[in-house]
Tab-separated table of C-alpha atoms in Angstrom:
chain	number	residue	atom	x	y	z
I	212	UNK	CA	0.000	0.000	0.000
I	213	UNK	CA	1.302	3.474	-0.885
I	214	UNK	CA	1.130	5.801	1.839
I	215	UNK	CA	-1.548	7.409	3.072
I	216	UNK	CA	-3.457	10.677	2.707
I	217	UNK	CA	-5.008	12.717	5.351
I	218	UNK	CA	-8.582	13.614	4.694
I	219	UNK	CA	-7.912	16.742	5.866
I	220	UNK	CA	-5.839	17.428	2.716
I	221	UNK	CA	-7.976	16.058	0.099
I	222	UNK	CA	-8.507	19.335	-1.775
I	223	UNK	CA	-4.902	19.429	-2.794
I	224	UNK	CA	-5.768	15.913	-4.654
I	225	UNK	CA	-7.678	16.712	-7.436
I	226	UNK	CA	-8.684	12.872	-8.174
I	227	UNK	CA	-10.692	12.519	-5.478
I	228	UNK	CA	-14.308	14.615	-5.807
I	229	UNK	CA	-17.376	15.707	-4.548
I	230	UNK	CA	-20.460	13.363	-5.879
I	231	UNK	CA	-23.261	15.801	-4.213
I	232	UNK	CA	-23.720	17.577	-7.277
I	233	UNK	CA	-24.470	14.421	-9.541
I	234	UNK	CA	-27.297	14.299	-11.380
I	235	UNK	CA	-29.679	11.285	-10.009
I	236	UNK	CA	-27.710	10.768	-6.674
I	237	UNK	CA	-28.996	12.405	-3.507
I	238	UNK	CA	-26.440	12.103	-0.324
I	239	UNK	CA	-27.962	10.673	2.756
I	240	UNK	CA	-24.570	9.758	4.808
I	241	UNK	CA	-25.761	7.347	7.579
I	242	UNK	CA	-22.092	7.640	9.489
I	243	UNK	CA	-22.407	11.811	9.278
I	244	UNK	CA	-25.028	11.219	11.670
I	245	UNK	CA	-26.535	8.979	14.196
I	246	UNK	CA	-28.864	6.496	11.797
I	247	UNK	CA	-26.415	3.789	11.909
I	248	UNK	CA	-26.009	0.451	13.937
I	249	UNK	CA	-22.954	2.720	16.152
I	250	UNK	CA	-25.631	5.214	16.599
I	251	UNK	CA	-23.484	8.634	16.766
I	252	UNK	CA	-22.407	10.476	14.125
I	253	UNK	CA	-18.364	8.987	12.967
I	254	UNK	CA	-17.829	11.893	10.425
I	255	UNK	CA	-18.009	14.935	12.705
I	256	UNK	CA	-18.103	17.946	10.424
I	257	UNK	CA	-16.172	16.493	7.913
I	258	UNK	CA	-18.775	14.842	6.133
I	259	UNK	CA	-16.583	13.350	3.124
I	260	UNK	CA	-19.406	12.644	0.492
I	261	UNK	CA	-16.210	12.342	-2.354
I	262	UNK	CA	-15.190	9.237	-4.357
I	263	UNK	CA	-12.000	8.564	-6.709
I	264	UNK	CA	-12.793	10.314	-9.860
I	265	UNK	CA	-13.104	6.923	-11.382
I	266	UNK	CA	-15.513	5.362	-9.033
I	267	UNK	CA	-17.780	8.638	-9.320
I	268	UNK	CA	-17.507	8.611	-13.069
I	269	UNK	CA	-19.207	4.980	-12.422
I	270	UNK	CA	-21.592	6.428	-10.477
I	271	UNK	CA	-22.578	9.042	-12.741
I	272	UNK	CA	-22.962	5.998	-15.821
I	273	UNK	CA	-25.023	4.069	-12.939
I	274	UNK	CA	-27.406	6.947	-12.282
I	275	UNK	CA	-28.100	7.499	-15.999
I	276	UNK	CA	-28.594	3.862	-16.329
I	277	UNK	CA	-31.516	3.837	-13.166
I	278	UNK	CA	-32.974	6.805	-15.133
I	279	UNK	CA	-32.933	5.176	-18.279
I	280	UNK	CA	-34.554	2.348	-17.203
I	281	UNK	CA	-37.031	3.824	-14.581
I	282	UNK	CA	-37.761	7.776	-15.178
I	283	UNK	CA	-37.645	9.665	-12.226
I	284	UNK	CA	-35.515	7.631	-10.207
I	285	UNK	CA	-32.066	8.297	-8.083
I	286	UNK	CA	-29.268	6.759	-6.061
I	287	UNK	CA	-29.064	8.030	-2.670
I	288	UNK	CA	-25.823	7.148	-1.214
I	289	UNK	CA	-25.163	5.730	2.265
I	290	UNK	CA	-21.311	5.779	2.214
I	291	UNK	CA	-18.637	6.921	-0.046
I	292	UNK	CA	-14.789	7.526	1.172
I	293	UNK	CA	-14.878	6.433	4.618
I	294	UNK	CA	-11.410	7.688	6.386
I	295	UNK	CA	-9.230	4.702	7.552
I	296	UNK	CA	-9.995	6.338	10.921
I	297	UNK	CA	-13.474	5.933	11.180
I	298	UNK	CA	-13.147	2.077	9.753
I	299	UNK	CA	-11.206	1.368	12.881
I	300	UNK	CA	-13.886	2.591	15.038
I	301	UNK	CA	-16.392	0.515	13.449
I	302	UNK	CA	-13.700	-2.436	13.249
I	303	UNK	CA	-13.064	-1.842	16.976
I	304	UNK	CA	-16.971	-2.603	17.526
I	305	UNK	CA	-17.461	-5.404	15.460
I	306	UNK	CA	-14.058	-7.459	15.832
I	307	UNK	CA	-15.073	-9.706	18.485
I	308	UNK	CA	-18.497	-10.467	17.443
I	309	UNK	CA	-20.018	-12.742	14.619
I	310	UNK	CA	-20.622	-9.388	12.689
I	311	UNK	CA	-16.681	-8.565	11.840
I	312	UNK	CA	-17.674	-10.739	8.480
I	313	UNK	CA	-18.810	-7.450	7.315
I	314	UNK	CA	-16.613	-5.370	8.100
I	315	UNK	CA	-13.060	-4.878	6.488
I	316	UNK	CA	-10.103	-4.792	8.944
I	317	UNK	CA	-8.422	-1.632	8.759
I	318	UNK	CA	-4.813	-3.463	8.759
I	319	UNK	CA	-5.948	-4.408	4.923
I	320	UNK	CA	-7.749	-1.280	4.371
I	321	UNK	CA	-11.607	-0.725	3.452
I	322	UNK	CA	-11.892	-0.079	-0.390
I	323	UNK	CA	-13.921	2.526	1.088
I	324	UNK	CA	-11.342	4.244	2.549
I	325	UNK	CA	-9.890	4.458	-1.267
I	326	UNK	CA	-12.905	5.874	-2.569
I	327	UNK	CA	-13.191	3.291	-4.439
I	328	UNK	CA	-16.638	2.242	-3.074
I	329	UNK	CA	-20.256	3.240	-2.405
I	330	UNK	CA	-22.759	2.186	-0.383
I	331	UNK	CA	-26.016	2.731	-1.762
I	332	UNK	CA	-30.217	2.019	-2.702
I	333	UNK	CA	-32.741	3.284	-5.278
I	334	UNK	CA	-35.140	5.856	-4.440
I	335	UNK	CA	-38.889	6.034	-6.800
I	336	UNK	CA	-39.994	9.918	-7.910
I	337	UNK	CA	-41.288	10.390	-4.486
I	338	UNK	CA	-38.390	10.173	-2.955
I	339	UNK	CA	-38.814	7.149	-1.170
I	340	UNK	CA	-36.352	4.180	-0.639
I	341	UNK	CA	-36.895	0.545	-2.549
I	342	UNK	CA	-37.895	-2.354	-0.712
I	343	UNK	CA	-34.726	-3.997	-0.463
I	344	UNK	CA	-35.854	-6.939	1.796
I	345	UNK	CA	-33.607	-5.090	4.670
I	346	UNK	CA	-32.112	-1.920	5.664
I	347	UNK	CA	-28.477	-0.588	5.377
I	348	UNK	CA	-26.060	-2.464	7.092
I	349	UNK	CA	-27.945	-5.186	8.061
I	350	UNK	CA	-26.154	-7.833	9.852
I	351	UNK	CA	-28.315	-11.071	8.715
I	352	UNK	CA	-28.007	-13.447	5.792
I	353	UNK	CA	-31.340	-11.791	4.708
I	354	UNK	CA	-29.087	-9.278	3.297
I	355	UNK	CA	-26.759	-11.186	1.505
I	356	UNK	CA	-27.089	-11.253	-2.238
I	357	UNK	CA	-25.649	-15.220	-1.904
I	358	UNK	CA	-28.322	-16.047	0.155
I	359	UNK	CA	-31.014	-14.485	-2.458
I	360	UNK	CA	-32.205	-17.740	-4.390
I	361	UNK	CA	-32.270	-19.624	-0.359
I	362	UNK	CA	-34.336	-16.535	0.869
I	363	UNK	CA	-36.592	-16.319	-2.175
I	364	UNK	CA	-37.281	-19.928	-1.917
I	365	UNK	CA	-38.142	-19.855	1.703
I	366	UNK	CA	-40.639	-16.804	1.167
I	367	UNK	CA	-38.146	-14.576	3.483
I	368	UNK	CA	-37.664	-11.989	0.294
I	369	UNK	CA	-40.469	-11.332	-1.975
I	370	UNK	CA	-39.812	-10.796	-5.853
I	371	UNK	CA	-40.341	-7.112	-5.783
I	372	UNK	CA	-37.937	-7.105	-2.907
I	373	UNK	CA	-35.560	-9.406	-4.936
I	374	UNK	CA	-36.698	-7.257	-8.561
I	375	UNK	CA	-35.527	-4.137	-6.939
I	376	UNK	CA	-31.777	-5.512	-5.530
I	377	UNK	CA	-31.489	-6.712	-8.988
I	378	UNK	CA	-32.350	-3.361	-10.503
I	379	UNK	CA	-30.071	-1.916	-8.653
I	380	UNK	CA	-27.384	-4.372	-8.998
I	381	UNK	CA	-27.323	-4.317	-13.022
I	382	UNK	CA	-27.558	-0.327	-13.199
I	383	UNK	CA	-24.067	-0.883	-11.143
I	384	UNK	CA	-22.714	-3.664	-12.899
I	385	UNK	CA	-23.377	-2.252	-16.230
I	386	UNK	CA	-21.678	0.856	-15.296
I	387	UNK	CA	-18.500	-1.362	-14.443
I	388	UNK	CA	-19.153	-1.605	-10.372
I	389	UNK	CA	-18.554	-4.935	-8.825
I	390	UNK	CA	-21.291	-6.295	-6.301
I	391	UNK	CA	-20.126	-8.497	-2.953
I	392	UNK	CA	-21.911	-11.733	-1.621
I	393	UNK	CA	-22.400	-10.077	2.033
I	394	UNK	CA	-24.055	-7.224	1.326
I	395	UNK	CA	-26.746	-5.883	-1.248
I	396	UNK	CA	-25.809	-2.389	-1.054
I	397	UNK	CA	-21.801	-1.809	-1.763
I	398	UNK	CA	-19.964	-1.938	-4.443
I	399	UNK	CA	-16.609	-1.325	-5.633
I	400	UNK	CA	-15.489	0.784	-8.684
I	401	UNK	CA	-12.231	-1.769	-9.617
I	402	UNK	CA	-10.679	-5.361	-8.375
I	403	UNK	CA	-9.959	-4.790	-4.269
I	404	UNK	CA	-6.478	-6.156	-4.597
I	405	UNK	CA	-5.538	-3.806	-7.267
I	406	UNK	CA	-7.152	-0.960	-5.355
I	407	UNK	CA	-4.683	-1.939	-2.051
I	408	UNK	CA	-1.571	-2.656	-4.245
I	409	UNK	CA	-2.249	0.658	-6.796
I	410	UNK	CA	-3.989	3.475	-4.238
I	411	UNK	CA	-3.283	5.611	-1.595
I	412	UNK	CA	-5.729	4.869	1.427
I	413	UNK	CA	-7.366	7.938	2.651
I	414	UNK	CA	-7.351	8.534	6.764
């Protein structure tokens, strides 16, 4: 890993930039406040709603794609970079518990904290958030996009729930974002390993 960069100094890097002002994405940070399974707000006043340039050129191709293929409707973001020191806050919570499966140790480094990836769910014309079968950072299998066909089958996710992972899911994919098995709402812009061994990690 190259070495790090202080969040603080981000606006001397020009890669790294704002995604508030793309169209079809609407920012609603769950860390830069207290709606989150910590419960207090990680971010402070530095709320850092920024991505690599490359991950929020993605993001702008995903958003077109959701419009596209459903008129009216946005991304609203739950996470984008997430400082190396807030993912050792939430590792420091989680590391001796069943749930550290979901969260990255800091000693590798969260692609998050690259800003190479983005939490996220669709919201309809009314602004209101898709029935993803859970919320954001959901600690059960329920949430798991490996455990989809298993939950389907069982009744525990209904097919609009399941329709609207997948429509989210393929508006990412197609605009080159990789989904993960553990959870239906983050995805990364590029390969994780290349992001450690290529990027700086942002703290």
């Amino acid at each position: 890993m190259s070495a790090t960069i202080k969040l603080e100094a981000l606006d001397s890097y020009p890669e790294y930039v704002p995604i508030d002002g793309l169209p079809g994405v609407r920012l609603d940070l769950r860390y830069a406040s207290a709606d989150n399974f910590v419960g207090r707000n990680l971010y402070g006043a530095a709320q850092p709603a920024r991505l690599h340039r490359d991950a929020a050129a993605k993001l702008a191709q995903a958003a077109a794609e959701l419009a596209r293929r459903q008129a009216g409707y946005r991304l609203r973001i739950f996470d984008a970079l997430r400082p190396g020191r807030v993912q050792r806050v939430l590792w420091d919570i989680v590391k001796d518990t069943p749930q550290r499966v979901y969260v990255a140790d800091p000693a590798r480094g969260s692609i998050h904290s690259f800003g190479m990836a983005v939490d996220l769910t669709v919201e309809d014309e009314a602004g209101r958030e898709l029935d993803m079968g859970t919320g954001f950072d959901d600690f059960t299998e329920l949430a798991q996009p490996r455990h989809e066909a298993a939950m389907r089958a069982a009744g525990r996710l209904s097919a609009a729930q399941l329709a609207n992972r997948l429509l989210l899911r393929n508006c990412m994919e197609t605009a080159g974002f990789r989904a993960i098995a553990t959870e239906w709402w983050h995805f990364e812009a590029e390969d994780r390993n290349w992001v450690r061994a290529h990027m700086r990690l942002i703290e």
